[in-house]
Short mmCIF file of C-alpha atoms and ligand atoms in Angstrom, two decimals:
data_model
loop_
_atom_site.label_atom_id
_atom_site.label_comp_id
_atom_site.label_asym_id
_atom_site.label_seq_id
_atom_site.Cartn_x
_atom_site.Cartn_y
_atom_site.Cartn_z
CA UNK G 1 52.50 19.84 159.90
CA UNK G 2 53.59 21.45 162.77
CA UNK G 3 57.05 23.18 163.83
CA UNK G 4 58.85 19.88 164.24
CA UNK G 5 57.92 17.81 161.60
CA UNK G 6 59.11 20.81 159.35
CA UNK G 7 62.91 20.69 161.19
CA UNK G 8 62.35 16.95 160.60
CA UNK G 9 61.54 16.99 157.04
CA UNK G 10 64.59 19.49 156.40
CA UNK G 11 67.06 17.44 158.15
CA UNK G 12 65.96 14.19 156.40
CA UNK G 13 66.79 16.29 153.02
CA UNK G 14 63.62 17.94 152.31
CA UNK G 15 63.54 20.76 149.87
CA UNK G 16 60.60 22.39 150.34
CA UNK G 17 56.87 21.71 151.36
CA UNK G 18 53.69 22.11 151.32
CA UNK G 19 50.57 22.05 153.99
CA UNK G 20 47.44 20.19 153.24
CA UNK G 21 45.09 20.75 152.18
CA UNK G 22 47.08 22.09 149.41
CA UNK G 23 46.11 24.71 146.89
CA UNK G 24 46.51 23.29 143.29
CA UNK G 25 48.08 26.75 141.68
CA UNK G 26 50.36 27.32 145.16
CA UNK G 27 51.50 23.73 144.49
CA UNK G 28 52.05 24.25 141.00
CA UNK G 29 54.31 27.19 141.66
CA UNK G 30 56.42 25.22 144.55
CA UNK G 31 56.79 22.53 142.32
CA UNK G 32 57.96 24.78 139.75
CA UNK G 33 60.59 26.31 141.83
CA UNK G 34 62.19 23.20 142.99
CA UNK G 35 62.75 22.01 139.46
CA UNK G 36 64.11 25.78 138.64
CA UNK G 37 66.39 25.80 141.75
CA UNK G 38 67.76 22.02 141.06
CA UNK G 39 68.62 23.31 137.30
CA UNK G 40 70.53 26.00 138.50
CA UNK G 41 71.94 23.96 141.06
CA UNK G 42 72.86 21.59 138.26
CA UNK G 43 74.32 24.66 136.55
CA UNK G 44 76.43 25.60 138.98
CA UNK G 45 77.80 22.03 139.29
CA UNK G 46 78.39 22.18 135.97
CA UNK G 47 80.54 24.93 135.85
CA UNK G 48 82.20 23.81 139.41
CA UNK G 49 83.00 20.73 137.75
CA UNK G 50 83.38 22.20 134.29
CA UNK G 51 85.70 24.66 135.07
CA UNK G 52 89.06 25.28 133.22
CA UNK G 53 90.17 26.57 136.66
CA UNK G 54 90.85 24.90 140.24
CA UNK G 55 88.27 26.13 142.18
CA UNK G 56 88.83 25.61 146.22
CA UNK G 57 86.82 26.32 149.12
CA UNK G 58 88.63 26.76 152.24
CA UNK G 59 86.99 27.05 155.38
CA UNK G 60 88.33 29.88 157.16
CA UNK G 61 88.47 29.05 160.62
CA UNK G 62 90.16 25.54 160.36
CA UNK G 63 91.84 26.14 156.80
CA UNK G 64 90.80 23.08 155.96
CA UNK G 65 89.61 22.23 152.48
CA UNK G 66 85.74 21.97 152.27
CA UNK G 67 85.47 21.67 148.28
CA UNK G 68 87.65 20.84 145.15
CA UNK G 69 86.78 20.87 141.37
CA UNK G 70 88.23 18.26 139.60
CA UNK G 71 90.50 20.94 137.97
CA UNK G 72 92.26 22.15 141.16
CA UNK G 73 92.48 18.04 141.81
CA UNK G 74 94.62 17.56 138.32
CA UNK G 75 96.53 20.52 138.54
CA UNK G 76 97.83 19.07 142.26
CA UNK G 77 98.07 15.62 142.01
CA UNK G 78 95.37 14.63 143.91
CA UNK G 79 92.20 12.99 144.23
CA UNK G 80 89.13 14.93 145.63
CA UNK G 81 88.75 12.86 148.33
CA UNK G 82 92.45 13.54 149.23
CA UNK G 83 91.87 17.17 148.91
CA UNK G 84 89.08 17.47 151.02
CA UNK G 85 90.06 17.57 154.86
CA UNK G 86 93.69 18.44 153.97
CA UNK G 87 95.07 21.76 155.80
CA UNK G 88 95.86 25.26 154.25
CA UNK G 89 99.68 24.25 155.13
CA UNK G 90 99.39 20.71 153.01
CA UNK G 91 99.13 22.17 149.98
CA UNK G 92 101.81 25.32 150.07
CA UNK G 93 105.56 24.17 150.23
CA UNK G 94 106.67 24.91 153.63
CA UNK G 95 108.91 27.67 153.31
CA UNK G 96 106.35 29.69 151.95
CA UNK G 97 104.06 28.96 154.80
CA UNK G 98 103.90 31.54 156.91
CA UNK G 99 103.31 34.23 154.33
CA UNK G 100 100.75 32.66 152.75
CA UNK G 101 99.23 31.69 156.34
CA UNK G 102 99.29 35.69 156.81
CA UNK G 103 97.98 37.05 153.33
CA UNK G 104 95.12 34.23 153.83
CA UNK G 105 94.22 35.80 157.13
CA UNK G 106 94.43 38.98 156.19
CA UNK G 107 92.41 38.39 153.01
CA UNK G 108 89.61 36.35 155.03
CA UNK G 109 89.34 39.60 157.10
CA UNK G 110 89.00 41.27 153.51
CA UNK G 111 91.79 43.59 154.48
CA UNK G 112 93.56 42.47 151.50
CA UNK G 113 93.18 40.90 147.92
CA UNK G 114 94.76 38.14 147.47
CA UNK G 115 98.34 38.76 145.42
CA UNK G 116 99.20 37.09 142.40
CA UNK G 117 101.64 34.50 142.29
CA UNK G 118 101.14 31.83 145.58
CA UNK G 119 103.70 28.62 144.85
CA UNK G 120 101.20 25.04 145.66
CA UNK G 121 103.15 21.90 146.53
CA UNK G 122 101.49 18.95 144.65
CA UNK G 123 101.50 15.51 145.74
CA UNK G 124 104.85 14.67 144.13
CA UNK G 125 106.68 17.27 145.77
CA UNK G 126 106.73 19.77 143.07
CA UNK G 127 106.05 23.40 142.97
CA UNK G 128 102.74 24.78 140.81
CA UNK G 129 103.32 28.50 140.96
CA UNK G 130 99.03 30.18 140.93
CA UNK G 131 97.53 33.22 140.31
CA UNK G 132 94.36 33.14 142.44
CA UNK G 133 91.65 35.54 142.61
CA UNK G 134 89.51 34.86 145.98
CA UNK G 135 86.37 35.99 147.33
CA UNK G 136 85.11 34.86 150.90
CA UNK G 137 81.49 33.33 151.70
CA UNK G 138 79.38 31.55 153.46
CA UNK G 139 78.58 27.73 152.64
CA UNK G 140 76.13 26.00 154.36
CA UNK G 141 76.37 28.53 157.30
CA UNK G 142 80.69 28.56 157.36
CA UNK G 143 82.43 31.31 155.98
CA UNK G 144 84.56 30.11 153.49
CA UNK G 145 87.67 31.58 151.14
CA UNK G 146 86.92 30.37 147.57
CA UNK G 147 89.69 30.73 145.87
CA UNK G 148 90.25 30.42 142.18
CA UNK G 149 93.62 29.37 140.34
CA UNK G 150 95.11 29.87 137.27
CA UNK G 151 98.52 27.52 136.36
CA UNK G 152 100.55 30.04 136.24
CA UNK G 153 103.44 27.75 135.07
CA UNK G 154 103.88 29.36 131.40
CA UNK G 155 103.63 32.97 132.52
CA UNK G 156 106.66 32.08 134.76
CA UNK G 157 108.31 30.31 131.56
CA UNK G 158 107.86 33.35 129.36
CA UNK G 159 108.83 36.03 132.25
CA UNK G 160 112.22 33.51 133.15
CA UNK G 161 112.72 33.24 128.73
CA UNK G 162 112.22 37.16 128.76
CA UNK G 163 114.52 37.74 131.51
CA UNK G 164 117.07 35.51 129.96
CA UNK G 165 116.78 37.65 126.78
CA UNK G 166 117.27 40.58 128.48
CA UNK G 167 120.06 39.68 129.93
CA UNK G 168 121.65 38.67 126.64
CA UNK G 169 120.66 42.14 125.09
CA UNK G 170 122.35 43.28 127.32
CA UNK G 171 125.42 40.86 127.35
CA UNK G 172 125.48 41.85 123.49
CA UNK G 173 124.89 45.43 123.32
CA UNK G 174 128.11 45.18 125.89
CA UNK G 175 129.88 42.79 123.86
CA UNK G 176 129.31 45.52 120.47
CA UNK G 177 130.51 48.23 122.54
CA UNK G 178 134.00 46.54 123.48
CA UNK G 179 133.84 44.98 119.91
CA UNK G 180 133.72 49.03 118.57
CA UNK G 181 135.80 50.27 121.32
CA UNK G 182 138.59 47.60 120.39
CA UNK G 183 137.78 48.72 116.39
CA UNK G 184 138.48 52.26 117.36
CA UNK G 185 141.69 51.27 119.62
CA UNK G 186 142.89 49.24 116.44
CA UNK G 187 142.35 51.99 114.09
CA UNK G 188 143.59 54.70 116.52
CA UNK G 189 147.38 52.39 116.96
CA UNK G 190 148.14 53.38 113.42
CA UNK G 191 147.32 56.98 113.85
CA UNK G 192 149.09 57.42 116.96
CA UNK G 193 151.86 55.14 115.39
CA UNK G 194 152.31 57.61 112.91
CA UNK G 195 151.82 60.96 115.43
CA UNK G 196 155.16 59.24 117.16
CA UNK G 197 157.12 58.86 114.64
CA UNK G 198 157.17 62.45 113.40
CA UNK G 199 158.88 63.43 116.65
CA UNK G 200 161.24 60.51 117.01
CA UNK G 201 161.84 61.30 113.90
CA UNK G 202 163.74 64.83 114.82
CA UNK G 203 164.70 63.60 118.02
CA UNK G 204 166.90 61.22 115.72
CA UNK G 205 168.02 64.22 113.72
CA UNK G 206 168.53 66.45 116.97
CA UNK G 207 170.75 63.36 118.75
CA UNK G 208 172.90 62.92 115.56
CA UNK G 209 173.89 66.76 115.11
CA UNK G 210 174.60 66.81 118.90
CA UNK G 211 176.83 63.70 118.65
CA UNK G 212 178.82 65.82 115.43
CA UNK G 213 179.00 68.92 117.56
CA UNK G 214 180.02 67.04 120.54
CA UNK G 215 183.04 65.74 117.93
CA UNK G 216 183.61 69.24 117.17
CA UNK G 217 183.69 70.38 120.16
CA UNK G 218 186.28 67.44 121.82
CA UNK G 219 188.28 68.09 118.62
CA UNK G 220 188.19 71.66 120.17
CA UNK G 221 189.50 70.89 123.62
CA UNK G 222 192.41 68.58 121.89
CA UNK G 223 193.85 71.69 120.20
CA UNK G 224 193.52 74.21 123.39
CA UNK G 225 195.22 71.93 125.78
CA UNK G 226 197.81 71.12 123.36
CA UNK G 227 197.93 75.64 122.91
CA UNK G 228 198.03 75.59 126.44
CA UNK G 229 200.84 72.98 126.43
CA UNK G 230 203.10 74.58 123.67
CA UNK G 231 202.58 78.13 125.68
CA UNK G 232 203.45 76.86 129.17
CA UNK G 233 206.72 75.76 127.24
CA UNK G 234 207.32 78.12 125.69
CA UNK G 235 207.50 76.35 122.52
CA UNK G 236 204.23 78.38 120.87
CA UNK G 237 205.37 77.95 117.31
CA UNK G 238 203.35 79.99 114.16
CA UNK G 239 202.19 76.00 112.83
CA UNK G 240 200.48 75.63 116.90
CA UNK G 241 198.49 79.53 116.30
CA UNK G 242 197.66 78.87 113.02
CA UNK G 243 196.23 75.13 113.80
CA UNK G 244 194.27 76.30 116.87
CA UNK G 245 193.04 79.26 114.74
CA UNK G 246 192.02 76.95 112.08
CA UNK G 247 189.98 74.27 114.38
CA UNK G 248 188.25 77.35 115.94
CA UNK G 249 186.90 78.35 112.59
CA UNK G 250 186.09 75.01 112.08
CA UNK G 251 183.67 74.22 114.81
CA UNK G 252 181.80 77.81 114.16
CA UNK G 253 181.44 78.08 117.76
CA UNK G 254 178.48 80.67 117.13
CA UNK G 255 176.62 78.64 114.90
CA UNK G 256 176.78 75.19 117.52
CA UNK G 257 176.04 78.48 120.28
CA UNK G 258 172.77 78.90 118.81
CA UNK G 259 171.73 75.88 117.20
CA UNK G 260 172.91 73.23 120.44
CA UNK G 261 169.78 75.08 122.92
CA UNK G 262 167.71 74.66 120.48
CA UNK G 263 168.13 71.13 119.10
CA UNK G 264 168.53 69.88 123.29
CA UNK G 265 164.79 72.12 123.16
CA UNK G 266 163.28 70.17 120.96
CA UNK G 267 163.96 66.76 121.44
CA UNK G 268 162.77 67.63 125.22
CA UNK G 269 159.81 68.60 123.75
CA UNK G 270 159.53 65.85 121.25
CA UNK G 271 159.62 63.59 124.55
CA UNK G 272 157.05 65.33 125.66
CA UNK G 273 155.06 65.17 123.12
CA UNK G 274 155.50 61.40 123.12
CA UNK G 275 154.76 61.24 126.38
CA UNK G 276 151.71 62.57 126.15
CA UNK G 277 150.38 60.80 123.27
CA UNK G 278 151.40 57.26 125.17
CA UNK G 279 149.59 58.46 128.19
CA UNK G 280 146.20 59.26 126.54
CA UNK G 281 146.63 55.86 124.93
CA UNK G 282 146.82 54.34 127.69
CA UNK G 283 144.11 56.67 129.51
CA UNK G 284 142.20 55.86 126.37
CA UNK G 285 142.42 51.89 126.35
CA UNK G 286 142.53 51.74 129.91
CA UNK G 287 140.49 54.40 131.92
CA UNK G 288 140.03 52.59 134.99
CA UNK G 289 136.68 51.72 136.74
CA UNK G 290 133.99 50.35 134.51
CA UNK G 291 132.01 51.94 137.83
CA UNK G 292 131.08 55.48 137.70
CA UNK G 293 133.67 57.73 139.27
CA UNK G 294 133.83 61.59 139.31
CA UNK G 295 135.86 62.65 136.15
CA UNK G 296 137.68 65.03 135.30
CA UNK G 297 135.74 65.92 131.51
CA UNK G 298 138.57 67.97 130.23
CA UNK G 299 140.99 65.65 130.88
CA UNK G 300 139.00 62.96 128.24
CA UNK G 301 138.14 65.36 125.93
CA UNK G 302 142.01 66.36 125.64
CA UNK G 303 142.93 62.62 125.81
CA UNK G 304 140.37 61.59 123.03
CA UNK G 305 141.73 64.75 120.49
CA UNK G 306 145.36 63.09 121.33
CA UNK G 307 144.26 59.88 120.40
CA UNK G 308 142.65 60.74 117.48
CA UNK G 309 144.65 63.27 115.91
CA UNK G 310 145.82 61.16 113.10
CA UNK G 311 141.93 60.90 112.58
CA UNK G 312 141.60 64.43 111.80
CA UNK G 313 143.91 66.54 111.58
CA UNK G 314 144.08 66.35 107.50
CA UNK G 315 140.86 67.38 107.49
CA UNK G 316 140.21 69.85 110.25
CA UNK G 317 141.74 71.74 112.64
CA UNK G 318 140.61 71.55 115.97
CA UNK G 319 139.54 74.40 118.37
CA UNK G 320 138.72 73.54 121.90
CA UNK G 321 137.60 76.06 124.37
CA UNK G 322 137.64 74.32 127.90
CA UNK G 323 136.00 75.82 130.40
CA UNK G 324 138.90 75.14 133.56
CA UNK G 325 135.67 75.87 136.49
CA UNK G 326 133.85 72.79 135.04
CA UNK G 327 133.05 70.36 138.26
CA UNK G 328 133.72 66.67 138.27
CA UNK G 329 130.87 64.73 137.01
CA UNK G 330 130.21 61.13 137.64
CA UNK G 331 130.52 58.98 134.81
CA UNK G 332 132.11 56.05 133.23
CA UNK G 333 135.59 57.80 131.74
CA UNK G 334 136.09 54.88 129.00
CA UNK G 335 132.93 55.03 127.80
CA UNK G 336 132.27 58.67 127.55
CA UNK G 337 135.82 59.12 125.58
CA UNK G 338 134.79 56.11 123.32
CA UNK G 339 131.15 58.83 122.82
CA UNK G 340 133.83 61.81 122.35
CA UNK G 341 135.99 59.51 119.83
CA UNK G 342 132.59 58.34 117.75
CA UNK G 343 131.49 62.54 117.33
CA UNK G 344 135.15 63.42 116.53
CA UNK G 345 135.46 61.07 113.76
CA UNK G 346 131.79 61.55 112.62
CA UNK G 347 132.89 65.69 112.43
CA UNK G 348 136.18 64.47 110.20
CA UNK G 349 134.09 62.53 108.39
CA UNK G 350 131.50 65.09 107.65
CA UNK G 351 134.39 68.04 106.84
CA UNK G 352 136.31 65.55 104.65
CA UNK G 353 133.35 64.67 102.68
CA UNK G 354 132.18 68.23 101.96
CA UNK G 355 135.56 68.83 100.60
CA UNK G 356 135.01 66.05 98.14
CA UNK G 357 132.47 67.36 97.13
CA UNK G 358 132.58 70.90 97.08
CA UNK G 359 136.56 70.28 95.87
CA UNK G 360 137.41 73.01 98.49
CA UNK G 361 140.97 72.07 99.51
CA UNK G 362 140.54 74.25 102.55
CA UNK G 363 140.62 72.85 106.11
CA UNK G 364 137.54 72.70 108.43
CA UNK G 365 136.97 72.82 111.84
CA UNK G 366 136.03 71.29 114.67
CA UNK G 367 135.22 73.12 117.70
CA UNK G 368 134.69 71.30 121.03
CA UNK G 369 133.46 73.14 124.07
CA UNK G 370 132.79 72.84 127.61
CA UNK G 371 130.80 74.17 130.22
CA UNK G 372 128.87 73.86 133.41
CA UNK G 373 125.25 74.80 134.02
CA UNK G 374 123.30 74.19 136.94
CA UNK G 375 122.79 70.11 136.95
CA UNK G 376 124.55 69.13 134.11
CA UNK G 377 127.88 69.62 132.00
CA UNK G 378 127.51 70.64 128.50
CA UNK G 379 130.10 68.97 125.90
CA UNK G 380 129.14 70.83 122.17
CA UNK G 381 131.00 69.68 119.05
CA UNK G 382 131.00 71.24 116.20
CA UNK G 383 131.81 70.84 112.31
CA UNK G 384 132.14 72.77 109.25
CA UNK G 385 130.88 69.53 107.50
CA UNK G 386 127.95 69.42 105.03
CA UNK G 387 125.35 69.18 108.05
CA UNK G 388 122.65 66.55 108.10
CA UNK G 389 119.79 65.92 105.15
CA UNK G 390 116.53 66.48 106.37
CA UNK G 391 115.85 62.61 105.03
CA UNK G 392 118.09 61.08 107.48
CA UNK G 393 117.48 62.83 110.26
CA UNK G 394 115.50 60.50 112.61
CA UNK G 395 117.36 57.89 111.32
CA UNK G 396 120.73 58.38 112.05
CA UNK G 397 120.48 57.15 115.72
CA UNK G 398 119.95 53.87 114.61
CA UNK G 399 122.27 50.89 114.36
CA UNK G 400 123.78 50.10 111.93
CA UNK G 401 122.25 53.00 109.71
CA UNK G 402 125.40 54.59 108.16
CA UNK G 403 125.63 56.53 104.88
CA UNK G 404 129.65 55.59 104.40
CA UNK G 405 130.70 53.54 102.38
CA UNK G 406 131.71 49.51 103.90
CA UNK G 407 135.19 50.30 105.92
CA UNK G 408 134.60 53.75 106.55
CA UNK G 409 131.73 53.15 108.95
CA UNK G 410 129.30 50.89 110.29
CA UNK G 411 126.40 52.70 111.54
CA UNK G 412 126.96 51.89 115.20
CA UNK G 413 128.64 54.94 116.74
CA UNK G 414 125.72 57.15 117.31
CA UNK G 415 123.79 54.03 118.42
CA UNK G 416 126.26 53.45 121.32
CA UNK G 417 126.54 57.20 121.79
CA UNK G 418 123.28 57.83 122.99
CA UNK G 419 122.82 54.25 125.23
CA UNK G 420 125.83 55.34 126.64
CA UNK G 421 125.00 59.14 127.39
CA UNK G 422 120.92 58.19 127.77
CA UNK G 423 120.95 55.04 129.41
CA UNK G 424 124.19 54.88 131.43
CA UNK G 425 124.50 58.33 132.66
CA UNK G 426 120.90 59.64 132.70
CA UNK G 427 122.13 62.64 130.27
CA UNK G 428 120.99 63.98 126.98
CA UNK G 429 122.61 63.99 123.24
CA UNK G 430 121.14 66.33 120.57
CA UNK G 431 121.91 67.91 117.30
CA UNK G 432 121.31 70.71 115.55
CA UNK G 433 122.70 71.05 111.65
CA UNK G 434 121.91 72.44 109.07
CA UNK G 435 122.77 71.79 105.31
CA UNK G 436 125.85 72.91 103.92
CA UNK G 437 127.21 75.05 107.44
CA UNK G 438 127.37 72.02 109.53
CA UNK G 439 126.56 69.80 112.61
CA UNK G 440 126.46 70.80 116.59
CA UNK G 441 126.33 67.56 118.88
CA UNK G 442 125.16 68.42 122.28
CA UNK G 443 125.59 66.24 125.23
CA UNK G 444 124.70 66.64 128.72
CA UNK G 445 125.92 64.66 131.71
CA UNK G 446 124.51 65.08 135.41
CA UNK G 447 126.19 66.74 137.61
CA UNK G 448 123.78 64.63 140.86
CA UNK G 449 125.48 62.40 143.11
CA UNK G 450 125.17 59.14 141.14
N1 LIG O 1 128.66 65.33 112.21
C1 LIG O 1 127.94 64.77 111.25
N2 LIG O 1 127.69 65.46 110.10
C2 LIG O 1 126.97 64.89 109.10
N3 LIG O 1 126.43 63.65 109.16
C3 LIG O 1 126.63 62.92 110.27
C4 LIG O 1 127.40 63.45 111.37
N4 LIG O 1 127.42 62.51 112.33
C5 LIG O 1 126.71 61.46 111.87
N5 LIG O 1 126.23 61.69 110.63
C6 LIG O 1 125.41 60.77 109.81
O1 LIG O 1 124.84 59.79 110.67
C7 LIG O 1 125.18 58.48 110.21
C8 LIG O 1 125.30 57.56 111.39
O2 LIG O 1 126.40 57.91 112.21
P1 LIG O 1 127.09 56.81 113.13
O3 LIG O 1 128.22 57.44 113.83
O4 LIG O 1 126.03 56.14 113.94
O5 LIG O 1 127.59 55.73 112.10
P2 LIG O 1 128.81 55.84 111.08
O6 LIG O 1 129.67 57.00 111.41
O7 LIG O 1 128.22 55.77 109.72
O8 LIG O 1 129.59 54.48 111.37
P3 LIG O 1 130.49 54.15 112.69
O9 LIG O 1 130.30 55.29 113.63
O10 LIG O 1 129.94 52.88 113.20
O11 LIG O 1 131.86 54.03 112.20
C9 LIG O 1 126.47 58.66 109.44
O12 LIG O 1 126.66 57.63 108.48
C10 LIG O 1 126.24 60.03 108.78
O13 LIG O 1 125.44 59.91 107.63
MG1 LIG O 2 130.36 57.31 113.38
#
């Protein structure tokens, strides 16, 4: 054969050949071959076809479709005669178009893998979201993107199902921190109903021995102007001296001297006192922006020990040491008092029941502190309680893991305590107890801009 029968032979679909005269063991071998190279051929149609995955060659100067398994052809809607021929933009919804236009380009230049996720329009309309690996070669002399896709349908089910459970956790873990925060507000109204009442109570008393002495004292006045009267006339008779002498006694003008300052002193500060507890309330149940916002720490730590002192003050007395040079720090105030108000009562709780038990009548104490280091403010409060066990240590941040008995606790405040120092303000909460001397809790908030 010469040169041109040999193109001939090729382009009439030729696979190989062989010159005569022919060698029996050369033809052998060529014969061989073919049969091995139509098998794998075979095989790789096989898996083409076979394939789980759409497989999709895409020429990369026209983006045009060149080949389609029948996977890629059910997963789209179409028929592989459709496919073939169609453009790069008939198969992506149009919106998408020009990103995908540029990742193909720049991943036919191999400057970049192709990313996960490209949406596919199918022939109804609809969206097929794909993960496709590609890899560019040549096919019968064109350089082609072949690009394989997974339905990625089910992983976007399962991320949007995750997602929406997030977003419940969340919605829940919210709803259990209002649901404990309004707990704590309802248990707190008693308390502070009571904390009011003590002073009203001798502001009552105060009012009604300032309403005798202002008697007294009118009854006083009567008898002078009637002195004054009698003398003016010159009709003072021994009966008008020995009356006005008498009412004089009566009233004990040294005694209502002393005791009038006093009683106007302590109703003022009764008010005050009043005052201040209705204040904190309402600092406590309303402190303003659910937003961070700098915050004055003192302020809630004062605020919460108001609000609570009906909490502990049977128990413990309470020691705080304040450091007045502590900077603002940015944090939710309602949230960190509610943290405050769940360690306070913990530290009652933990001084009341070691008096149980040891049947000391003797109060404890709680000692709260504050103080400023370099990036953070340090809150530390501290009980005389009967510390920790060992056995419970690693548990007690859990919900719901409470060793009090059902209405005394519910095993949530430490829980909340340390999303709300951890998660929400990017801070720290520690302890360190030990058994029978009692418990520190350490908390640190950042000072940073956020
Ligand atoms: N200061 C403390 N001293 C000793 N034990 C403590 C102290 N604080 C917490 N604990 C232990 O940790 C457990 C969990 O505390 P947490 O505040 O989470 O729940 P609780 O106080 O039991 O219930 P809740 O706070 O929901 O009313 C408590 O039951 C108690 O055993
Ligand atoms: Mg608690």
């Amino acid at each position: 054969v010469g040169d041109d029968d040999f193109e001939k032979g090729v382009e009439a679909g030729a696979s190989d050949y062989v010159k005569k005269p022919f060698d029996r063991g050369e033809l052998r071998l060529r014969v061989r071959n073919l049969i091995h190279s139509h098998e794998s051929d075979r095989r790789y149609q096989a898996l083409f076809k076979g394939a789980s995955q759409g497989i999709l060659a895409i020429a990369v100067d026209t983006q045009e479709i060149v080949m389609a398994n029948p996977s890629i052809c059910e997963m789209l809607g179409y028929t592989k005669s459709d496919l073939v021929g169609m453009h790069l933009s008939d198969i992506h919804p149009r919106e998408e178009l020009v990103r995908i236009q540029e990742e193909f380009n720049l991943h036919t230049k191999r400057e970049r893998v192709l990313t996960y996720d490209i949406p596919f329009q199918k022939k109804d309309g609809s969206l097929l979201p794909a993960d496709i690996s590609s890899t560019v070669l040549s096919i019968d002399g064109a350089l082609c993107a072949i690009g394989f896709l997974t339905d990625a349908t089910r992983r976007h089910e399962l991320e949007k199902r995750l997602r929406e459970e997030e977003e419940q956790h969340r919605f829940f873990e919210a709803e259990l921190r209002s649901a404990q925060k309004l707990e704590a507000v309802g248990r707190l109204a008693s308390g502070i109903a009571h904390e009011i009442n003590t002073p009203i109570q001798f502001i009552g008393d105060n009012l009604r021995f300032l309403k005798d002495s202002f008697g007294t004292a009118v009854e006083l006045a009567r008898q002078y102007f009637g002195f004054v009267e009698s003398a003016e006339n010159g009709a003072l008779s021994e009966d008008r001296i020995a009356k006005s002498k008498k009412a004089l006694e009566d009233a004990d003008i040294g005694y209502l001297e002393e005791e009038i300052p006093v009683a106007v002193d302590q109703s003022l500060e009764g008010i005050e006192r009043i005052v201040s507890i209705v204040r904190a309330m309402k600092e406590f149940a309303h402190p303003g922006s659910k937003e961070k916002a700098p915050t004055n720490i003192n302020k809630l730590v004062e605020t919460t020990v108001t609000v609570s002192k009906n909490e502990w003050k049977y128990a413990a007395d309470m020691k705080l040491a304040l450091d007045s040079s502590l900077p603002q720090v940015p944090c939710i105030a309602g949230e960190i008092s509610q943290v405050l108000l769940n360690l306070i009562v913990n530290a009652s709780h933990a001084v009341e029941e070691k008096s149980g038990q040891t049947g000391n009548s003797n109060k404890g104490l709680i000692a709260i502190s504050t103080t400023s280091r370099d990036s953070f403010v340090e809150i530390r409060i501290s009980d005389t309680g009967g510390g920790i066990p060992m056995a419970i240590r690693d548990k007690i941040w859990e919900p719901f893991f409470t060793t009090k008995e059902a209405g005394k606790g519910t095993g949530q405040g430490l829980a909340i305590a340390r999303a709300c120092i951890v998660e929400k303000h990017g801070g720290t909460i520690h302890f360190e107890t030990e058994e029978g001397v009692g418990t520190i809790f350490v908390i640190r908030i950042p000072i940073g801009t956020n």
